[in-house]
Short mmCIF file of C-alpha atoms and ligand atoms in Angstrom, two decimals:
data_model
loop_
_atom_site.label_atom_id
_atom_site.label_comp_id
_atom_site.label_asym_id
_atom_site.label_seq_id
_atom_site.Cartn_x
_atom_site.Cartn_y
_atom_site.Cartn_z
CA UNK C 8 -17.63 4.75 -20.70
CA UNK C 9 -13.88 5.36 -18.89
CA UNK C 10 -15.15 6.58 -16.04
CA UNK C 11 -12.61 8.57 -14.20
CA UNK C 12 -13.28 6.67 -10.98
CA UNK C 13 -11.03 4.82 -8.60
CA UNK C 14 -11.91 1.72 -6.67
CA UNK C 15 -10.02 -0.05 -4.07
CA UNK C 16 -10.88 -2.61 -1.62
CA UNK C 17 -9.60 -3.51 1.81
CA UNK C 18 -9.93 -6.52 3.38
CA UNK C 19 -11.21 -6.66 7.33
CA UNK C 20 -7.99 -7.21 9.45
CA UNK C 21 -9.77 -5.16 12.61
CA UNK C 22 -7.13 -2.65 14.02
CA UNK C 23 -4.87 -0.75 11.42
CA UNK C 24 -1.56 0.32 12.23
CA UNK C 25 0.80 2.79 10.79
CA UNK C 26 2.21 0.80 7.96
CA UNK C 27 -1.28 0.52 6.38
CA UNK C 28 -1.43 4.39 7.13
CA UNK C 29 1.87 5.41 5.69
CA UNK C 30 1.63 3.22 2.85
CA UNK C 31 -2.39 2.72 1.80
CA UNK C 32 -4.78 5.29 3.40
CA UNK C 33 -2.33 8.13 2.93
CA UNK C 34 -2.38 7.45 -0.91
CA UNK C 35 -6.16 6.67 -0.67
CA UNK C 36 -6.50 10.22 1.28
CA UNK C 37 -4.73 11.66 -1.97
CA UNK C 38 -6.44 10.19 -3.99
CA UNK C 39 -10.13 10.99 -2.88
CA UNK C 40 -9.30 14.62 -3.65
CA UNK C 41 -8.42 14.04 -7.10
CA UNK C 42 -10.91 11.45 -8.30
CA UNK C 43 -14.32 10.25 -7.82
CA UNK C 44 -13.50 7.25 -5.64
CA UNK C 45 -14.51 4.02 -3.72
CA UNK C 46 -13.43 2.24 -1.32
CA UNK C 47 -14.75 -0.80 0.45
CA UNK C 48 -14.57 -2.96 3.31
CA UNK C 49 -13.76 -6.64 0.94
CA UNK C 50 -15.67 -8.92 3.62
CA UNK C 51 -16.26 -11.50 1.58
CA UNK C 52 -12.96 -12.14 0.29
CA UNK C 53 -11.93 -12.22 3.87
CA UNK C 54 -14.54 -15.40 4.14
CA UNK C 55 -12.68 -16.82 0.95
CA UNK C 56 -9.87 -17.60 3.63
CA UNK C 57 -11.95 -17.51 6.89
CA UNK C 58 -14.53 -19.10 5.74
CA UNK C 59 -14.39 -21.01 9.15
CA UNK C 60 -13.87 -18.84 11.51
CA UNK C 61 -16.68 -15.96 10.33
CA UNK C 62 -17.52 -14.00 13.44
CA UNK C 63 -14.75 -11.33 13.85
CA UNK C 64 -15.57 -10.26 10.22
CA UNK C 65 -18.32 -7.72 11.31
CA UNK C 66 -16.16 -6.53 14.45
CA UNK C 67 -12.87 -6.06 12.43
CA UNK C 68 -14.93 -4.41 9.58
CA UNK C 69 -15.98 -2.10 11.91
CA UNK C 70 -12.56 -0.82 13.59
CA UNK C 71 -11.47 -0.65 10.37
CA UNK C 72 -13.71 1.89 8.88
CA UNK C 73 -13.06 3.47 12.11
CA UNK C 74 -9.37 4.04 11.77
CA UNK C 75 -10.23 4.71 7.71
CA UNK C 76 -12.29 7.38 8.80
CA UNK C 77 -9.49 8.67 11.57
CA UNK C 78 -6.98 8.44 9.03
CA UNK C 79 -8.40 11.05 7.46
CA UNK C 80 -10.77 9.22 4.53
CA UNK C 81 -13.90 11.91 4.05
CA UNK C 82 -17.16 10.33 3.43
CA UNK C 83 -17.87 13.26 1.59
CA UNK C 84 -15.28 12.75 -0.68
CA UNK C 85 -15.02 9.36 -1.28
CA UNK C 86 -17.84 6.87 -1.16
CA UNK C 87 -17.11 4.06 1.52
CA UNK C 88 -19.06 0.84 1.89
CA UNK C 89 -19.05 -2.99 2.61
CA UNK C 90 -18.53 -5.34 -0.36
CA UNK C 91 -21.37 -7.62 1.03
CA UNK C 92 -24.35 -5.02 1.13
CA UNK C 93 -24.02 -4.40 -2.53
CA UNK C 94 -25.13 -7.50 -3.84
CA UNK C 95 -25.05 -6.96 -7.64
CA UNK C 96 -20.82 -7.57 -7.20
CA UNK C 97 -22.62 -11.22 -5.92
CA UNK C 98 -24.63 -11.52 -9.42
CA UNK C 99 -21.81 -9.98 -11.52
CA UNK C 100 -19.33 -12.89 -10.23
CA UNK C 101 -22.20 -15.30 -10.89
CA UNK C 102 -22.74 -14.06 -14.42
CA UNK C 103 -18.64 -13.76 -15.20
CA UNK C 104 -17.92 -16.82 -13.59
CA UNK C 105 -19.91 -18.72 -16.04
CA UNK C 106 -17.04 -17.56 -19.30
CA UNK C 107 -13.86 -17.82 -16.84
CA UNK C 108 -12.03 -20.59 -18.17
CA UNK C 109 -10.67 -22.84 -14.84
CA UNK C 110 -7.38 -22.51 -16.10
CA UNK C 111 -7.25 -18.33 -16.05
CA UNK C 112 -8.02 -18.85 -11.85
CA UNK C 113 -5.61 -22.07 -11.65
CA UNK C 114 -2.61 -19.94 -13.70
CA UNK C 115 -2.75 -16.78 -10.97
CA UNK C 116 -0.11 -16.48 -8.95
CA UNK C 117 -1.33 -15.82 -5.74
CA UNK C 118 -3.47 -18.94 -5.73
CA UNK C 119 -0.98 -21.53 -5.31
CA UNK C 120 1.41 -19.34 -3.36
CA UNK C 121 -1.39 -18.56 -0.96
CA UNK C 122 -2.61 -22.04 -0.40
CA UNK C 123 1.12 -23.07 0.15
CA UNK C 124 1.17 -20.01 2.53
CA UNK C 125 -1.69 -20.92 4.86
CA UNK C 126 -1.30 -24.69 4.68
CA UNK C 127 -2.68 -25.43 7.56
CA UNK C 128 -6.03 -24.58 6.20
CA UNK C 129 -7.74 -26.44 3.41
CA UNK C 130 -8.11 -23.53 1.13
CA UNK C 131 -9.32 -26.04 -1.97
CA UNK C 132 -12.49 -24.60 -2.07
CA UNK C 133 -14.53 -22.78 -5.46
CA UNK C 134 -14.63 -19.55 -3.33
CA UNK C 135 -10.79 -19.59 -3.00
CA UNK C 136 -9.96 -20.41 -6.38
CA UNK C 137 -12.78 -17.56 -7.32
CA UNK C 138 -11.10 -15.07 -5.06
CA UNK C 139 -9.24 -13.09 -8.47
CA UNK C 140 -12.73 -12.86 -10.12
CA UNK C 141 -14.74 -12.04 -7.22
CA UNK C 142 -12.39 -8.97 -7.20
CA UNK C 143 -12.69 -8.37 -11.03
CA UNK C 144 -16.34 -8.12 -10.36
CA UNK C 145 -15.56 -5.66 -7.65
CA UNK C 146 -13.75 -3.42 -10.20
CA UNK C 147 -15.77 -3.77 -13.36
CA UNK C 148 -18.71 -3.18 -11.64
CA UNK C 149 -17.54 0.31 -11.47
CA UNK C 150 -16.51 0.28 -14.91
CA UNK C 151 -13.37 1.80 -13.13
CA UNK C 152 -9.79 2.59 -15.14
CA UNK C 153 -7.61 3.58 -12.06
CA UNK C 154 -7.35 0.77 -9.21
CA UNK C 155 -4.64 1.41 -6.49
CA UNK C 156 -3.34 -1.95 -4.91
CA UNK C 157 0.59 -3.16 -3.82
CA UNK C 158 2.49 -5.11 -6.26
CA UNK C 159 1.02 -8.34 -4.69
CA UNK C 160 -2.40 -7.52 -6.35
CA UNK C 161 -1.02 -6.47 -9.63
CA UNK C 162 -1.57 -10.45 -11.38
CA UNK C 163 -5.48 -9.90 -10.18
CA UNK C 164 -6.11 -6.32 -11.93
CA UNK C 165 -3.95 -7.73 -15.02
CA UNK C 166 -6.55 -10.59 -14.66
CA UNK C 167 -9.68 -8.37 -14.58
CA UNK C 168 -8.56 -6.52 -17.56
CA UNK C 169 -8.50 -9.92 -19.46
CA UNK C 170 -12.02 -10.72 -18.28
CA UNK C 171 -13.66 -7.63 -19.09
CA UNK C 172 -11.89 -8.33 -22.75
CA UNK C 173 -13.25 -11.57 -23.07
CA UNK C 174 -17.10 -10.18 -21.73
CA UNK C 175 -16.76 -7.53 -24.65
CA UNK C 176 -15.87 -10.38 -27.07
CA UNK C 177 -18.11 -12.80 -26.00
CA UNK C 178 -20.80 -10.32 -25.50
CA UNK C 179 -20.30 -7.08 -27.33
CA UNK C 180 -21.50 -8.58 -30.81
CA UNK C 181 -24.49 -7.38 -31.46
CA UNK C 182 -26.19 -8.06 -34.96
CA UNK C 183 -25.36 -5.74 -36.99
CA UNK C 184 -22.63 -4.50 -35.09
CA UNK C 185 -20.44 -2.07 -37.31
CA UNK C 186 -23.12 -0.83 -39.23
CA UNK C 187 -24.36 0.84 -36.01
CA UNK C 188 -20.97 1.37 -35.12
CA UNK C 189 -20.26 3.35 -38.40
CA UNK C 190 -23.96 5.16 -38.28
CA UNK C 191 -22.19 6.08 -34.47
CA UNK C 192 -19.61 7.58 -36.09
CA UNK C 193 -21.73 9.88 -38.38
CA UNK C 194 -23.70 11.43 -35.60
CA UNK C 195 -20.52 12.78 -34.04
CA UNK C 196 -20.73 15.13 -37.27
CA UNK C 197 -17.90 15.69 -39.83
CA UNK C 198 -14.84 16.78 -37.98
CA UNK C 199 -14.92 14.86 -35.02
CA UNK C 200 -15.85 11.76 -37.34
CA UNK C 201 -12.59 12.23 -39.16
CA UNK C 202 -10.18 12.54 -36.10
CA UNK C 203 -12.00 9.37 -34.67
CA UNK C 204 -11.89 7.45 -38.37
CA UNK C 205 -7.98 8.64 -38.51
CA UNK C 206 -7.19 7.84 -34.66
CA UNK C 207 -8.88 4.62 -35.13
CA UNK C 208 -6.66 3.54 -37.88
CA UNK C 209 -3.49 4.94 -36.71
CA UNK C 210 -4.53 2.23 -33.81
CA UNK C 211 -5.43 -0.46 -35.62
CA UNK C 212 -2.69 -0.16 -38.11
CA UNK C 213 0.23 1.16 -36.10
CA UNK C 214 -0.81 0.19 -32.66
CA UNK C 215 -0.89 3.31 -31.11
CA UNK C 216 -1.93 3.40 -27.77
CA UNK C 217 -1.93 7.27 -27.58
CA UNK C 218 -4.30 7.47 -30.39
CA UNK C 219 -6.72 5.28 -28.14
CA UNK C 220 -6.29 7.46 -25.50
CA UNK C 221 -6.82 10.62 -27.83
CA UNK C 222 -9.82 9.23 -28.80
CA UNK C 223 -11.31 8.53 -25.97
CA UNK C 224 -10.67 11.58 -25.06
CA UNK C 225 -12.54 12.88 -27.64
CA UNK C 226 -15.53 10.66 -27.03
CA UNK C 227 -15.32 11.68 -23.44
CA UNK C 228 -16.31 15.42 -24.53
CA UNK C 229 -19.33 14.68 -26.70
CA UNK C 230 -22.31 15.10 -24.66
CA UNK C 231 -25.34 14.38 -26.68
CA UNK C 232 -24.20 10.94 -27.44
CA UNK C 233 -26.66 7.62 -26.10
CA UNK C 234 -25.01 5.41 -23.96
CA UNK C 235 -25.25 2.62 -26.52
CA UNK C 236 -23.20 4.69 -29.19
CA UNK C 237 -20.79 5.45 -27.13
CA UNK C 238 -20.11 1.77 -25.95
CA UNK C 239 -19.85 1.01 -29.85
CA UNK C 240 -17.69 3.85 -30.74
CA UNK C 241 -15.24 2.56 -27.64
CA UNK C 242 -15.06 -0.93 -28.50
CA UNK C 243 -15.34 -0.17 -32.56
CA UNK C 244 -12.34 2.00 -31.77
CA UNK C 245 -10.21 -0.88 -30.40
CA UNK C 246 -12.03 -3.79 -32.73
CA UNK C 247 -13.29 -5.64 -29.64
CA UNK C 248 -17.03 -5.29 -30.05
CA UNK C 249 -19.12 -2.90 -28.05
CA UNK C 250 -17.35 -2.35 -24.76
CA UNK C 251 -19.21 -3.24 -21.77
CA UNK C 252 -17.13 -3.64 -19.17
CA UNK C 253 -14.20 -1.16 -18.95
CA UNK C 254 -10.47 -2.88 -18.68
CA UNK C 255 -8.77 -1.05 -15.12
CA UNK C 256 -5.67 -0.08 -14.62
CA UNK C 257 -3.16 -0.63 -11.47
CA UNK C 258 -2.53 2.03 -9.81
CA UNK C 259 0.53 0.77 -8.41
CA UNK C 260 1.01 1.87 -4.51
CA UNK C 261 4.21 2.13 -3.32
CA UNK C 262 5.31 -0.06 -0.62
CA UNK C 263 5.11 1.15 2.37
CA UNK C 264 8.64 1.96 3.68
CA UNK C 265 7.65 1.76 7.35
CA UNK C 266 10.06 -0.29 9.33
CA UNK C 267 8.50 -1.71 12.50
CA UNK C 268 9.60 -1.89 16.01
CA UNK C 269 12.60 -4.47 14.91
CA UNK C 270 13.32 -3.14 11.96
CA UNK C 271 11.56 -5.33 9.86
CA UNK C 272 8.68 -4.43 7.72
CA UNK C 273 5.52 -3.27 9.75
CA UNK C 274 3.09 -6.34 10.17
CA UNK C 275 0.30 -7.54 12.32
CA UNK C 276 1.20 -10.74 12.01
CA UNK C 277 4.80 -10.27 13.25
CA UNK C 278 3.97 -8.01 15.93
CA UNK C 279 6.23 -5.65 15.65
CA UNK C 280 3.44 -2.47 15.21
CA UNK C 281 1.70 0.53 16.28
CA UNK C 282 -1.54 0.49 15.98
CA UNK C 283 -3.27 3.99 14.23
CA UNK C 284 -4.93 4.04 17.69
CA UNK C 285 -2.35 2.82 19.47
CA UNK C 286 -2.87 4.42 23.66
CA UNK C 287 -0.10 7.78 23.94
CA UNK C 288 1.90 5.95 27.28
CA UNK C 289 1.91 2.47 25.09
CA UNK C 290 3.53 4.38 21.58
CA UNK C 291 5.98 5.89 24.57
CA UNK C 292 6.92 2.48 25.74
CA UNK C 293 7.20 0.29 22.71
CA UNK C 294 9.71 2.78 21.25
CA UNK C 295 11.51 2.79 24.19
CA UNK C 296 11.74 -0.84 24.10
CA UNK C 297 13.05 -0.90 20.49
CA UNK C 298 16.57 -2.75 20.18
CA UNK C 299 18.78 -0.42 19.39
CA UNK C 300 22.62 -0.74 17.66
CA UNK C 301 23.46 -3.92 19.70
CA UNK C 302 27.16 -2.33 19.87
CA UNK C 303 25.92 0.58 22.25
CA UNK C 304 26.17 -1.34 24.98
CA UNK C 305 26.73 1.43 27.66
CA UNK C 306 25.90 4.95 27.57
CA UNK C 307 29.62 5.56 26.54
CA UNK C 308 29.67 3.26 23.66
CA UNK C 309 29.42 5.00 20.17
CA UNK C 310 27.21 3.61 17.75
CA UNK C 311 25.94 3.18 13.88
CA UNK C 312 22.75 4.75 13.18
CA UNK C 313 22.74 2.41 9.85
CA UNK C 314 22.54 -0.79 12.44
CA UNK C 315 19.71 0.82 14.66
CA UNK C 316 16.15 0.51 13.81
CA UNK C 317 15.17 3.46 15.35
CA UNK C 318 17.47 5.70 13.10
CA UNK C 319 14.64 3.94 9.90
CA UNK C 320 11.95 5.62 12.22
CA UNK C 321 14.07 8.87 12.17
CA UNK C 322 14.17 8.73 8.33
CA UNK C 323 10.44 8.60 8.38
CA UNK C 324 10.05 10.77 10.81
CA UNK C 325 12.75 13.44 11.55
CA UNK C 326 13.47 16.49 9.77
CA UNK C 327 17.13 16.91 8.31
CA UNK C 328 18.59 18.59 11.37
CA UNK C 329 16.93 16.33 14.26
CA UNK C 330 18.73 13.17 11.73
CA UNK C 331 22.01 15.32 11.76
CA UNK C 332 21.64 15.72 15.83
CA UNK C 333 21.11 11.89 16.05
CA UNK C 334 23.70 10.38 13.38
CA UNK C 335 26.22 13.19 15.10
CA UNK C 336 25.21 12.01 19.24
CA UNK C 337 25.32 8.09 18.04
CA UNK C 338 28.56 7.67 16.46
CA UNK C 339 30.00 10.04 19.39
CA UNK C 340 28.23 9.14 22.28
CA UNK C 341 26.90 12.03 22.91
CA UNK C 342 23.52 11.18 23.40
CA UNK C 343 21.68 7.96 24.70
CA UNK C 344 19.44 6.07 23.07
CA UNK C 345 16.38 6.98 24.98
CA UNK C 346 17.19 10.97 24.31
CA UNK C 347 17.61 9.62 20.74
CA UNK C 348 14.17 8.17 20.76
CA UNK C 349 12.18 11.16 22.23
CA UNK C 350 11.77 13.05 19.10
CA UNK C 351 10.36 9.68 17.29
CA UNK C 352 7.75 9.59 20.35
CA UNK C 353 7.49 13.12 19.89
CA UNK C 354 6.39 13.04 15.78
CA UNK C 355 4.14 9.77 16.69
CA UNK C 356 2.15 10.77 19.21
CA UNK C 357 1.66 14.60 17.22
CA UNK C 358 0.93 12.40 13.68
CA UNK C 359 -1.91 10.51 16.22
CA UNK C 360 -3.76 13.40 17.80
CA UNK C 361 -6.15 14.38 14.79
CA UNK C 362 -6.84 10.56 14.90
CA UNK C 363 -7.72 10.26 17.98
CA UNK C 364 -9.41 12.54 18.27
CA UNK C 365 -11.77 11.38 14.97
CA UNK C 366 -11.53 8.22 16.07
CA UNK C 367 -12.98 9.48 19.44
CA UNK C 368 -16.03 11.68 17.62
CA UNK C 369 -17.05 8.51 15.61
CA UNK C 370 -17.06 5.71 18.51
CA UNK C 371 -18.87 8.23 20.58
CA UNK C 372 -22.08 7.77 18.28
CA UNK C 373 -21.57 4.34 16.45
CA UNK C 374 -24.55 5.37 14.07
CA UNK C 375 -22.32 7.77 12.37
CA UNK C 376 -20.41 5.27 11.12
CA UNK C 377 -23.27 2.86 10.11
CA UNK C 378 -25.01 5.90 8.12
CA UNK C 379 -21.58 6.62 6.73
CA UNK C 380 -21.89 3.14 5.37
CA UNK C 381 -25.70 2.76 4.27
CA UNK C 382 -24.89 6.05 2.58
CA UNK C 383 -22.07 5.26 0.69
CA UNK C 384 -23.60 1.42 -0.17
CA UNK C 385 -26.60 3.49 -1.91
CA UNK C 386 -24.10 5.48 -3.69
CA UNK C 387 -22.37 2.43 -4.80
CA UNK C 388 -25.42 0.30 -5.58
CA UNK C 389 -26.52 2.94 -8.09
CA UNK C 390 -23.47 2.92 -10.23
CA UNK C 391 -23.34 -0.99 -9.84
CA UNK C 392 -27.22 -1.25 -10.93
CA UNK C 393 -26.40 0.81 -13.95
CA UNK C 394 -23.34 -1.39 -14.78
CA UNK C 395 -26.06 -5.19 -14.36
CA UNK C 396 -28.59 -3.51 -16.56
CA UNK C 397 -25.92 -3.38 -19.78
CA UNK C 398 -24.25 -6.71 -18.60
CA UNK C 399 -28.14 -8.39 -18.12
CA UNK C 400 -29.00 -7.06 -21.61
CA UNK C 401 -25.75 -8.32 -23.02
CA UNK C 402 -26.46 -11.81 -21.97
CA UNK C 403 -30.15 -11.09 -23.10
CA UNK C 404 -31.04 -11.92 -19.54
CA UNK C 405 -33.02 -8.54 -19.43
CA UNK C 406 -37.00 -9.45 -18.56
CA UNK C 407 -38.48 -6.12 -19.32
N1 LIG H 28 -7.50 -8.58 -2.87
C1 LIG H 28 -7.26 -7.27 -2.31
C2 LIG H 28 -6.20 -7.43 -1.21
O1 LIG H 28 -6.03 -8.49 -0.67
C3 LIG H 28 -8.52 -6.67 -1.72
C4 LIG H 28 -9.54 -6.40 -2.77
C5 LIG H 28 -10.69 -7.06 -2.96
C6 LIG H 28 -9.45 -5.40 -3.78
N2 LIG H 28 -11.38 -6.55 -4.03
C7 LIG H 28 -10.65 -5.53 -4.54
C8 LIG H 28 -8.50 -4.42 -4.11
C9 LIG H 28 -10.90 -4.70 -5.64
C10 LIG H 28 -8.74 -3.59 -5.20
C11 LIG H 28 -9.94 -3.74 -5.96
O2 LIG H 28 -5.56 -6.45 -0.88
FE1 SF4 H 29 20.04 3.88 17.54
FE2 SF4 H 29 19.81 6.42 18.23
FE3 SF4 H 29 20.83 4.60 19.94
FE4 SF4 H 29 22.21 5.34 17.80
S1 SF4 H 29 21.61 6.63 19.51
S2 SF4 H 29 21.89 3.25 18.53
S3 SF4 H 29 20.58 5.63 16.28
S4 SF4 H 29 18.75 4.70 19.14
#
């Protein structure tokens, strides 16, 4: 039922630069290798906001998967696709929006702040204030534990877990419950039955989360179990009824420590950036244009690498003895700022090539990318379907 699987969506913003590289798609890239994983182009919460302004969505979906792809995401790794082309996340928000108490949506944080934020739009609307569960559906669709998002995000997974509780409580009584649950327990045979009898007390009793995580574990290993027994045995195990939906984790991302141009974090909207794609002789002239320590006035003036933006590039950048060559020529003059600012171009334009050159092999044939996406939206609308089926019988909605 814990599915190893990790799930992450993007929303459509066109153009990435290399803040959303060194902080998102590199972890993403790391990821893919170690999980089964999905990621997906979130175009309808980018009409929660846009909702009036809709006709860049396809276009900046597009770059985007682009520069996902560049970056170095591999469709055979991961499974990529567009939010909106897998419907059932549509039918799952329908169905969960229907037990969401108003006050859960009204209570997240990012809904007031957000609506203070962009003020100038009217962003009172039911999609708005649904954007937290649209995303739970997104995630428990997947039945996925392991969801990597920034610290902003972390009130809307902590949200989706509380959802996907309240499903399996509102939903996960069955008649008869725990005598099937206990009948479950039998057919794992006598000495797994024991260790999941004993873990499930030392939980219920003592609270211990590491016997949960034991015995799921152990569930985990037993093949020959139906799908329906295991969902009992999970949710008999934690006393919430028989689990349906799965309750993710954060996978919290670090925040990107890439300074832009001015020093300030690395933002479209301030732009200070450079874009993943950004042209070689444009890379070469924003970072010569970068203010520098405003104390090196001439040539001859010594300066502090700790009051220079382009010594935080360095830090990403440079290896120990090209930081030691530039602290060393700053504070004694001994080099200038644009020698200073070569090896920066240098490490940029060398961290682009493979990129570009991706980037180059899927714009050439723009059906690569579209079967990269009908592909991955079949992968993802099988898991989904199989998620609806238990959530349709749950709700006795199942006309078969
Ligand atoms: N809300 C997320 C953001 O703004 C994007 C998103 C939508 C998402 N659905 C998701 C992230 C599901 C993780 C899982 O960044
Ligand atoms: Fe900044 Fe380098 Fe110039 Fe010093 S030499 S001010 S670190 S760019």
């Amino acid at each position: 039922m814990y599915a190893e699987r990790v799930v992450s969506g993007m929303r459509p913003t066109g153009a990435l630069h290399l803040g959303h590289y060194h902080g998102v798609l590199l972890n993403w890239i790391k990821l893919q290798h170690e999980y089964p994983s999905l990621f997906f182009v979130a175009d309808w919460h980018a009409l929660t906001t846009q909702y009036d302004d809709p006709q860049h969505i396809h276009r900046n979906a597009m770059e985007m998967v682009v520069d996902w792809l560049a970056a170095g995401l591999d469709p055979n790794q991961a499974t990529l696709f567009i939010q909106s082309r897998v419907p059932e996340h549509a039918e799952l928000h329908l169905l969960l929006s229907m037990m969401t108490p108003l006050g859960w949506l009204e209570r997240v944080p990012t809904y007031k702040d957000q609506q203070e934020k962009l003020s100038s739009k009217d962003l009172s609307t039911y999609g708005f204030l649904g954007y937290p569960l649209l995303q739970a559906a997104d995630i428990l669709i997947y039945r996925a534990d392991r969801v990597p998002v920034g610290e902003d995000q972390i009130p809307h997974i902590e949200f989706a877990r509380e959802i996907a509780r309240r499903f399996n409580h509102l939903y996960g009584r069955e008649p008869g419950f725990e005598d099937k649950a206990k009948e479950a327990v039998k057919k794992l045979g006598g000495k797994r039955a024991r260790l999941y009898d004993e873990l499930r007390t030392r939980f219920q009793q003592e609270g211990d989360r590491e016997a949960v995580e034991q015995a799921h574990a152990l569930l985990e290993e037993i093949q020959h179990l139906s799908v329906a027994d295991r969902e009992r045995l999970f949710g008999y195990l934690e006393g919430t009824g028989k689990m349906i939906l799965a309750e993710p984790d954060a996978l919290l991302t670090e925040a990107s420590r890439m300074p832009g141009l001015d020093g300030a974090k690395m933002s479209k909207s301030y732009g200070n950036f450079i874009a993943l794609r950004e042209p070689a002789d444009s890379v070469t002239k924003k970072v010569r244009s970068m203010p520098t320590d405003p104390a090196r006035m001439r040539r001859t003036d010594p300066g502090d690498p700790q009051k220079c933006p382009v010594w935080q590039l360095h830090l990403i950048y440079s290896d120990d003895a090209c930081r030691a060559w530039a602290q060393e020529g700053c504070r004694s003059a001994g080099i200038g700022c644009i020698e200073c600012k070569q090896p920066i171009i240098d490490s940029i334009l060398k961290e682009q090539g493979p990129m570009r050159e991706r980037a180059r092999y899927y714009q050439e044939d723009p059906n690569l990318v579209k079967n990269i996406l009908a592909d991955g939206c079949e992968k993802a609308r099988d898991l989904a379907r199989e998620t609806m089926r238990d959530v349709r019988e749950a709700l006795g909605l199942d006309y078969s």
